[in-house]
Short mmCIF file of C-alpha atoms and ligand atoms in Angstrom, two decimals:
data_model
loop_
_atom_site.label_atom_id
_atom_site.label_comp_id
_atom_site.label_asym_id
_atom_site.label_seq_id
_atom_site.Cartn_x
_atom_site.Cartn_y
_atom_site.Cartn_z
CA MET A 1 -2.18 -2.24 -37.09
CA THR A 2 0.14 -0.66 -39.62
CA LYS A 3 3.35 -1.80 -41.34
CA GLN A 4 3.97 -5.53 -40.74
CA GLY A 5 1.82 -5.46 -37.65
CA THR A 6 3.60 -2.55 -35.99
CA LEU A 7 1.45 -1.34 -33.10
CA GLY A 8 0.58 2.39 -33.32
CA VAL A 9 0.57 3.73 -29.75
CA ALA A 10 -0.94 6.98 -28.49
CA VAL A 11 0.92 8.19 -25.40
CA ILE A 12 -1.37 10.32 -23.24
CA GLY A 13 0.50 12.69 -20.93
CA THR A 14 4.03 13.59 -21.96
CA GLY A 15 5.58 14.69 -18.67
CA ARG A 16 8.36 12.81 -16.92
CA MET A 17 6.98 9.27 -17.34
CA GLY A 18 5.18 9.85 -20.64
CA ALA A 19 8.22 11.38 -22.35
CA ASP A 20 10.36 8.50 -21.09
CA HIS A 21 7.85 5.97 -22.49
CA VAL A 22 7.86 7.84 -25.84
CA ARG A 23 11.66 7.52 -25.91
CA ARG A 24 11.40 3.85 -24.91
CA ILE A 25 8.83 2.92 -27.59
CA THR A 26 10.83 4.84 -30.23
CA ASP A 27 14.35 3.64 -29.31
CA VAL A 28 14.05 0.40 -27.33
CA THR A 29 10.76 -1.44 -27.89
CA SER A 30 10.28 -3.62 -30.95
CA GLY A 31 6.97 -4.00 -32.78
CA ALA A 32 5.55 -0.61 -31.84
CA ARG A 33 5.82 3.05 -32.74
CA VAL A 34 4.49 6.27 -31.24
CA ALA A 35 1.66 7.25 -33.60
CA ALA A 36 0.29 10.05 -31.40
CA VAL A 37 1.21 12.06 -28.33
CA VAL A 38 -1.43 13.82 -26.27
CA ASP A 39 -0.99 16.53 -23.67
CA ILE A 40 -3.21 19.34 -22.42
CA ASP A 41 0.03 21.33 -22.75
CA ALA A 42 -0.18 21.57 -26.56
CA GLU A 43 3.30 23.06 -26.87
CA ARG A 44 4.82 20.08 -25.05
CA ALA A 45 2.97 17.60 -27.28
CA ASN A 46 3.87 19.48 -30.47
CA HIS A 47 7.52 19.69 -29.49
CA LEU A 48 7.70 15.93 -28.87
CA ALA A 49 5.71 14.94 -31.98
CA GLY A 50 7.98 17.11 -34.14
CA ARG A 51 10.91 14.84 -33.29
CA ILE A 52 9.19 11.55 -34.26
CA ASP A 53 8.40 10.41 -37.82
CA GLY A 54 4.67 9.99 -38.46
CA CYS A 55 3.62 11.13 -34.99
CA THR A 56 0.67 13.53 -34.56
CA ALA A 57 0.20 15.80 -31.54
CA TYR A 58 -3.20 16.16 -29.87
CA SER A 59 -4.41 18.04 -26.82
CA ASP A 60 -7.55 15.92 -26.41
CA PRO A 61 -7.18 12.18 -25.65
CA ALA A 62 -10.58 11.46 -27.27
CA ALA A 63 -9.41 12.86 -30.62
CA ALA A 64 -6.25 10.73 -30.61
CA MET A 65 -8.26 7.58 -29.93
CA THR A 66 -10.32 8.00 -33.10
CA ALA A 67 -7.23 8.35 -35.32
CA PRO A 68 -6.94 5.32 -37.66
CA GLU A 69 -3.20 4.89 -36.97
CA VAL A 70 -3.80 4.47 -33.22
CA ASP A 71 -4.10 0.80 -32.16
CA ALA A 72 -3.37 1.08 -28.44
CA VAL A 73 -3.03 3.64 -25.67
CA LEU A 74 -0.41 4.26 -23.01
CA ILE A 75 -1.81 6.52 -20.25
CA ALA A 76 0.81 8.57 -18.41
CA SER A 77 -1.25 11.60 -17.42
CA PRO A 78 -1.74 12.34 -13.68
CA GLY A 79 -3.90 9.82 -11.76
CA PRO A 80 -7.07 11.98 -11.62
CA ALA A 81 -7.17 12.04 -15.46
CA HIS A 82 -6.95 8.24 -15.84
CA GLU A 83 -10.63 7.33 -15.43
CA ALA A 84 -11.85 9.51 -18.31
CA ALA A 85 -9.10 8.23 -20.62
CA LEU A 86 -9.77 4.59 -19.67
CA LEU A 87 -13.52 4.88 -20.24
CA ARG A 88 -12.91 6.53 -23.60
CA ALA A 89 -10.46 3.76 -24.59
CA PHE A 90 -13.14 1.17 -23.71
CA GLU A 91 -15.55 2.91 -26.11
CA HIS A 92 -13.08 2.11 -28.91
CA ASP A 93 -12.09 -1.27 -27.39
CA LEU A 94 -8.43 -0.16 -27.40
CA PRO A 95 -5.77 -2.02 -25.39
CA VAL A 96 -4.32 0.16 -22.60
CA LEU A 97 -1.16 0.28 -20.54
CA CYS A 98 -2.13 2.62 -17.67
CA GLU A 99 0.56 4.04 -15.42
CA LYS A 100 -0.17 3.50 -11.74
CA PRO A 101 -2.44 4.46 -10.06
CA LEU A 102 -5.32 2.98 -12.07
CA THR A 103 -7.36 5.82 -10.55
CA PRO A 104 -6.79 7.80 -7.33
CA ASP A 105 -9.50 6.06 -5.23
CA ALA A 106 -11.39 2.78 -4.90
CA THR A 107 -14.79 4.22 -5.95
CA SER A 108 -13.52 5.42 -9.33
CA ALA A 109 -11.49 2.20 -9.75
CA LEU A 110 -14.73 0.26 -9.26
CA ARG A 111 -16.38 2.30 -12.03
CA VAL A 112 -13.52 1.36 -14.37
CA MET A 113 -13.83 -2.29 -13.31
CA GLU A 114 -17.55 -2.27 -14.08
CA ALA A 115 -16.93 -0.71 -17.49
CA GLU A 116 -14.29 -3.28 -18.38
CA GLN A 117 -16.61 -6.10 -17.32
CA LYS A 118 -19.26 -4.66 -19.64
CA LEU A 119 -16.72 -4.98 -22.48
CA GLY A 120 -16.56 -8.64 -21.54
CA HIS A 121 -12.77 -8.98 -21.77
CA ARG A 122 -9.69 -7.51 -20.12
CA ARG A 123 -8.19 -4.58 -21.98
CA VAL A 124 -6.01 -2.88 -19.32
CA SER A 125 -2.57 -3.59 -17.89
CA VAL A 126 -1.61 -1.39 -14.93
CA GLY A 127 1.98 -0.10 -14.81
CA PHE A 128 3.17 -1.68 -11.58
CA MET A 129 6.65 -2.03 -13.05
CA ARG A 130 8.29 -3.83 -10.15
CA ARG A 131 6.59 -6.99 -11.40
CA TYR A 132 8.97 -6.79 -14.39
CA ASP A 133 12.18 -6.12 -12.42
CA ALA A 134 14.72 -8.95 -12.74
CA GLU A 135 15.34 -9.19 -8.98
CA TYR A 136 11.63 -9.15 -8.08
CA LEU A 137 10.98 -11.79 -10.75
CA LYS A 138 13.66 -14.02 -9.18
CA LEU A 139 12.18 -13.55 -5.72
CA LYS A 140 8.68 -14.30 -7.03
CA ALA A 141 9.92 -17.51 -8.71
CA LEU A 142 11.68 -18.57 -5.49
CA LEU A 143 8.62 -17.99 -3.32
CA ASP A 144 6.28 -19.69 -5.82
CA GLY A 145 8.65 -22.69 -5.90
CA GLY A 146 8.09 -23.16 -2.17
CA ARG A 147 11.74 -23.95 -1.37
CA PHE A 148 11.63 -22.02 1.92
CA GLY A 149 8.13 -23.16 2.87
CA ARG A 150 5.37 -20.64 3.51
CA THR A 151 6.39 -16.98 3.47
CA LEU A 152 5.93 -15.63 7.00
CA MET A 153 7.06 -12.03 6.65
CA LEU A 154 8.36 -9.43 4.20
CA HIS A 155 10.70 -6.67 5.39
CA CYS A 156 10.66 -3.79 2.89
CA ARG A 157 12.54 -0.52 2.64
CA HIS A 158 11.56 2.27 0.25
CA ARG A 159 13.81 5.31 0.38
CA ASN A 160 13.93 8.38 -1.85
CA VAL A 161 16.59 11.10 -1.88
CA SER A 162 14.07 13.91 -1.40
CA THR A 163 10.50 14.96 -2.18
CA PRO A 164 9.28 17.74 -4.47
CA PRO A 165 7.57 20.75 -2.86
CA GLY A 166 4.00 19.99 -1.77
CA PHE A 167 4.58 16.28 -1.10
CA THR A 168 2.10 15.25 1.62
CA ASN A 169 1.74 12.41 4.12
CA GLN A 170 -1.08 10.95 2.01
CA MET A 171 1.26 10.88 -0.98
CA THR A 172 3.73 8.71 0.95
CA ILE A 173 0.99 6.05 0.88
CA ASN A 174 -0.70 6.78 -2.47
CA ASP A 175 2.43 7.48 -4.55
CA SER A 176 5.18 5.55 -2.77
CA VAL A 177 3.92 2.70 -0.55
CA VAL A 178 1.41 1.79 -3.30
CA HIS A 179 4.31 -0.08 -4.93
CA GLU A 180 4.85 -2.21 -1.78
CA ILE A 181 1.08 -2.76 -1.66
CA ASP A 182 1.20 -4.21 -5.16
CA THR A 183 4.40 -6.23 -4.66
CA THR A 184 3.06 -7.70 -1.40
CA ARG A 185 -0.19 -8.83 -3.08
CA TRP A 186 1.75 -10.19 -6.08
CA LEU A 187 4.63 -11.90 -4.25
CA LEU A 188 2.38 -13.59 -1.69
CA ASP A 189 -0.67 -14.05 -3.92
CA GLN A 190 -2.78 -12.80 -1.02
CA GLU A 191 -4.89 -9.73 -0.29
CA ILE A 192 -3.91 -7.16 2.33
CA THR A 193 -6.50 -7.24 5.09
CA ALA A 194 -5.33 -4.50 7.49
CA VAL A 195 -2.91 -1.58 7.64
CA THR A 196 -1.22 0.11 10.63
CA VAL A 197 1.05 3.16 10.34
CA LEU A 198 3.60 4.16 13.00
CA ARG A 199 5.18 7.59 12.85
CA PRO A 200 8.46 8.10 14.70
CA THR A 201 9.69 11.62 15.52
CA PRO A 202 10.42 13.02 12.04
CA SER A 203 13.93 13.39 10.70
CA THR A 204 15.24 16.96 10.95
CA ALA A 205 15.52 16.81 7.13
CA ALA A 206 11.75 16.23 6.76
CA PRO A 207 9.84 19.16 5.22
CA GLU A 208 7.41 20.81 7.62
CA ALA A 209 4.20 18.81 8.23
CA LEU A 210 5.65 15.65 6.62
CA SER A 211 6.04 12.56 8.81
CA ASP A 212 9.25 11.10 7.53
CA PRO A 213 10.14 8.27 7.98
CA GLN A 214 7.09 6.08 8.69
CA LEU A 215 6.66 2.38 9.36
CA VAL A 216 3.71 0.82 7.56
CA LEU A 217 2.50 -2.65 8.57
CA PHE A 218 0.30 -4.91 6.44
CA GLU A 219 -1.53 -8.03 7.55
CA THR A 220 -2.49 -10.41 4.76
CA SER A 221 -5.26 -12.92 4.07
CA GLY A 222 -2.76 -15.80 4.46
CA GLY A 223 -1.55 -14.64 7.88
CA ALA A 224 1.72 -13.00 6.79
CA VAL A 225 2.95 -9.69 8.25
CA VAL A 226 4.78 -7.11 6.12
CA ASP A 227 6.71 -4.09 7.37
CA VAL A 228 7.60 -1.19 5.09
CA GLU A 229 10.02 1.56 6.06
CA ILE A 230 9.06 4.53 3.91
CA PHE A 231 11.69 7.29 4.14
CA VAL A 232 11.22 9.80 1.34
CA ASN A 233 13.86 12.37 2.33
CA CYS A 234 16.72 10.05 3.30
CA GLY A 235 19.14 12.25 1.37
CA PHE A 236 21.51 9.53 0.19
CA GLY A 237 19.79 7.62 -2.58
CA TYR A 238 16.84 5.71 -4.01
CA GLN A 239 16.67 2.28 -2.40
CA VAL A 240 14.00 -0.38 -2.74
CA GLN A 241 14.73 -3.53 -0.79
CA CYS A 242 12.68 -6.55 0.14
CA GLU A 243 13.56 -9.52 2.32
CA ALA A 244 11.18 -12.48 2.35
CA VAL A 245 11.35 -14.71 5.41
CA GLY A 246 10.11 -18.24 4.92
CA GLU A 247 9.83 -21.21 7.27
CA SER A 248 13.28 -22.53 6.36
CA GLY A 249 15.12 -19.70 4.63
CA SER A 250 15.12 -16.06 3.62
CA ALA A 251 15.89 -14.13 0.44
CA ARG A 252 16.66 -10.47 0.00
CA ILE A 253 16.71 -8.24 -3.09
CA GLY A 254 17.60 -4.62 -3.75
CA ASP A 255 21.10 -4.37 -2.32
CA GLY A 256 22.20 -2.88 -5.64
CA HIS A 257 25.64 -4.42 -5.86
CA HIS A 258 26.17 -3.54 -9.52
CA MET A 259 29.90 -2.89 -9.19
CA VAL A 260 32.07 -2.91 -6.10
CA THR A 261 35.15 -0.71 -6.03
CA ASN A 262 38.20 -1.07 -3.76
CA SER A 263 40.37 1.94 -3.09
CA ALA A 264 42.33 3.66 -0.31
CA GLY A 265 41.43 1.04 2.30
CA ARG A 266 37.69 1.10 1.54
CA TRP A 267 35.25 -0.82 -0.65
CA GLY A 268 32.06 0.61 -2.05
CA GLY A 269 29.59 1.05 -4.88
CA GLU A 270 26.96 3.45 -6.15
CA ILE A 271 23.37 3.91 -5.00
CA ASP A 272 20.75 4.76 -7.65
CA GLN A 273 19.35 8.25 -7.23
CA ASP A 274 15.87 7.71 -8.64
CA PHE A 275 13.36 5.17 -9.95
CA VAL A 276 14.13 5.99 -13.59
CA SER A 277 17.61 4.45 -13.29
CA ARG A 278 16.81 1.77 -10.64
CA PHE A 279 13.88 0.38 -12.62
CA ALA A 280 15.04 1.22 -16.19
CA ASP A 281 15.11 -2.46 -17.20
CA ALA A 282 11.74 -3.08 -15.55
CA TYR A 283 10.07 -0.26 -17.52
CA ASP A 284 11.63 -1.59 -20.75
CA ARG A 285 10.41 -5.13 -20.01
CA GLU A 286 6.95 -3.87 -18.96
CA VAL A 287 6.37 -1.97 -22.22
CA GLN A 288 7.83 -4.76 -24.40
CA ARG A 289 5.66 -7.39 -22.71
CA TRP A 290 2.58 -5.16 -23.17
CA VAL A 291 3.36 -4.59 -26.87
CA ASP A 292 4.01 -8.32 -27.48
CA ALA A 293 0.81 -9.38 -25.71
CA THR A 294 -1.24 -6.72 -27.49
CA ARG A 295 0.09 -7.79 -30.89
CA ARG A 296 -0.98 -11.35 -30.04
CA GLY A 297 -4.43 -10.00 -29.17
CA GLU A 298 -3.95 -10.78 -25.45
CA THR A 299 -3.98 -8.79 -22.21
CA GLU A 300 -1.61 -9.72 -19.39
CA GLY A 301 0.08 -8.16 -16.37
CA PRO A 302 -1.44 -6.33 -13.39
CA SER A 303 -5.19 -6.05 -13.99
CA VAL A 304 -7.90 -3.54 -13.19
CA TRP A 305 -8.61 -5.74 -10.13
CA ASP A 306 -5.01 -5.17 -8.98
CA GLY A 307 -5.43 -1.42 -9.54
CA TYR A 308 -8.67 -1.43 -7.55
CA ALA A 309 -7.24 -3.52 -4.69
CA ALA A 310 -4.21 -1.22 -4.45
CA ALA A 311 -6.51 1.83 -4.30
CA ALA A 312 -8.61 0.23 -1.55
CA VAL A 313 -5.52 -0.60 0.54
CA CYS A 314 -4.19 2.95 0.00
CA GLU A 315 -7.46 4.32 1.41
CA ALA A 316 -7.11 2.11 4.49
CA GLY A 317 -3.46 3.20 4.76
CA VAL A 318 -4.32 6.90 4.69
CA ARG A 319 -7.02 6.32 7.36
CA ALA A 320 -4.53 4.37 9.50
CA GLN A 321 -2.02 7.18 9.09
CA THR A 322 -4.56 9.81 10.18
CA THR A 323 -6.10 7.92 13.12
CA GLY A 324 -3.03 6.01 14.30
CA GLU A 325 -5.22 2.91 14.46
CA ARG A 326 -5.04 -0.51 12.83
CA THR A 327 -7.44 -0.22 9.89
CA ALA A 328 -9.10 -3.14 8.12
CA THR A 329 -9.39 -3.00 4.33
CA THR A 330 -12.63 -3.74 2.51
CA LEU A 331 -12.77 -5.19 -0.98
CA VAL A 332 -15.77 -6.12 -3.10
CA GLU A 333 -15.98 -9.74 -4.20
CA ARG A 334 -13.51 -10.45 -7.00
CA PRO A 335 -15.41 -10.59 -10.32
CA ALA A 336 -15.04 -13.68 -12.52
CA LEU A 337 -13.16 -11.69 -15.20
CA TYR A 338 -10.22 -11.27 -12.79
CA ARG A 339 -10.06 -14.75 -11.22
P1 LIG B 1 4.07 14.81 -14.89
O1 LIG B 1 3.36 15.86 -14.10
O2 LIG B 1 5.55 14.92 -15.10
O3 LIG B 1 3.39 14.69 -16.34
C1 LIG B 1 2.01 14.62 -16.54
C2 LIG B 1 1.71 15.18 -17.94
O4 LIG B 1 0.34 14.94 -18.23
C3 LIG B 1 1.94 16.68 -18.07
O5 LIG B 1 2.65 16.94 -19.26
C4 LIG B 1 0.51 17.26 -18.13
O6 LIG B 1 0.43 18.45 -18.91
C5 LIG B 1 -0.23 16.13 -18.79
N1 LIG B 1 -1.67 16.09 -18.54
C6 LIG B 1 -2.35 16.49 -17.44
N2 LIG B 1 -3.68 16.22 -17.56
C7 LIG B 1 -3.83 15.64 -18.78
C8 LIG B 1 -4.95 15.15 -19.50
N3 LIG B 1 -6.18 15.18 -18.99
N4 LIG B 1 -4.74 14.62 -20.74
C9 LIG B 1 -3.49 14.58 -21.27
N5 LIG B 1 -2.39 15.04 -20.63
C10 LIG B 1 -2.55 15.55 -19.41
O7 LIG B 1 3.71 13.42 -14.17
P2 LIG B 1 4.54 12.05 -14.18
O8 LIG B 1 5.51 12.04 -13.04
O9 LIG B 1 5.05 11.80 -15.56
O10 LIG B 1 3.40 10.99 -13.79
C11 LIG B 1 2.47 10.56 -14.76
C12 LIG B 1 1.86 9.24 -14.29
O11 LIG B 1 2.92 8.28 -14.10
C13 LIG B 1 1.12 9.31 -12.95
O12 LIG B 1 0.03 8.43 -12.97
C14 LIG B 1 2.17 8.84 -11.94
O13 LIG B 1 1.62 8.27 -10.77
C15 LIG B 1 2.87 7.77 -12.77
N6 LIG B 1 4.24 7.48 -12.33
C16 LIG B 1 4.61 6.19 -12.28
C17 LIG B 1 5.88 5.86 -11.86
C18 LIG B 1 6.29 4.43 -11.80
O14 LIG B 1 7.33 4.14 -11.23
N7 LIG B 1 5.56 3.52 -12.37
C19 LIG B 1 6.79 6.87 -11.49
C20 LIG B 1 6.36 8.20 -11.59
C21 LIG B 1 5.09 8.51 -12.01
#
């Protein structure tokens, strides 16, 4: 580590998320600096590096990881590129914050899990940022406190304004519902054992061949049932809501009542339009917590096991979506490193 223990971070992938993390580490996070940016689009990396003191641009992640000023890696390239970058980071025993998904499927996630076990210690935090959102943290604390008894059900809504061209049914599970998969496992401290997907007649606003909305049902190892409305072309805003129903009470987050206005006989407020604004604080907290833990020589947050479990449930979800049948999930036994 350089100057008074400042963590030198290499950010791999400088698209929408990566560029935002570069801005965050430079302007918001304390105790870290962007020492390197990496993108297969060399022009993009050069452009970004040119605006940051002491930052070098690379087009090959492996080269950045051997640079002496790089102490840790933030992976924000597309999911299919994550495995290679993770395995390379393990070779140098570098701490990693890896944007979700860990990898795009359970088989490759297992390979990463095996490699991390060979290292003998956890090195990876997976970027499931909802775990750092203030409202989710409050809900988690409430459920863990047991005030409402056992949690029986979660009712979740996940709505996006619209999807980019080429967005597929599989992506509604792998890119969108994956967040509810992680929050369900985390909030309830249980695994998801089965997935069912119901597809109502699509909205007229749905792009051709996209089932939108869908209702995704999870069953969990503790006997809870979770429903997720996923509606990715709702047109009106980005909404993520979750109501937990316990034996003697319920709690709901995500209503987004930042400011309520009253005018001309009506009251109202604003709805976030995307995840960047809705979860801005969560991303800030996620990166700060990762930097703080890394500087202490520790690894915390969602683990490679969480990334693997999410990938396995996504696979069951995509099968359920295709067949229309309730689909059981299969997980390997949880290794000691992740217990
Ligand atoms: P993007 O397409 O905007 O950017 C990806 C960048 O990576 C591009 O600049 C591309 O040139 C570069 N790249 C591609 N292959 C590379 C490689 N092998 N090495 C280095 N750079 C490479 O994508 P994005 O929307 O920024 O998504 C990046 C990651 O962040 C994905 O894993 C995505 O799932 C995740 N993501 C997470 C959230 C969240 O809420 N946590 C939201 C959006 C995206």
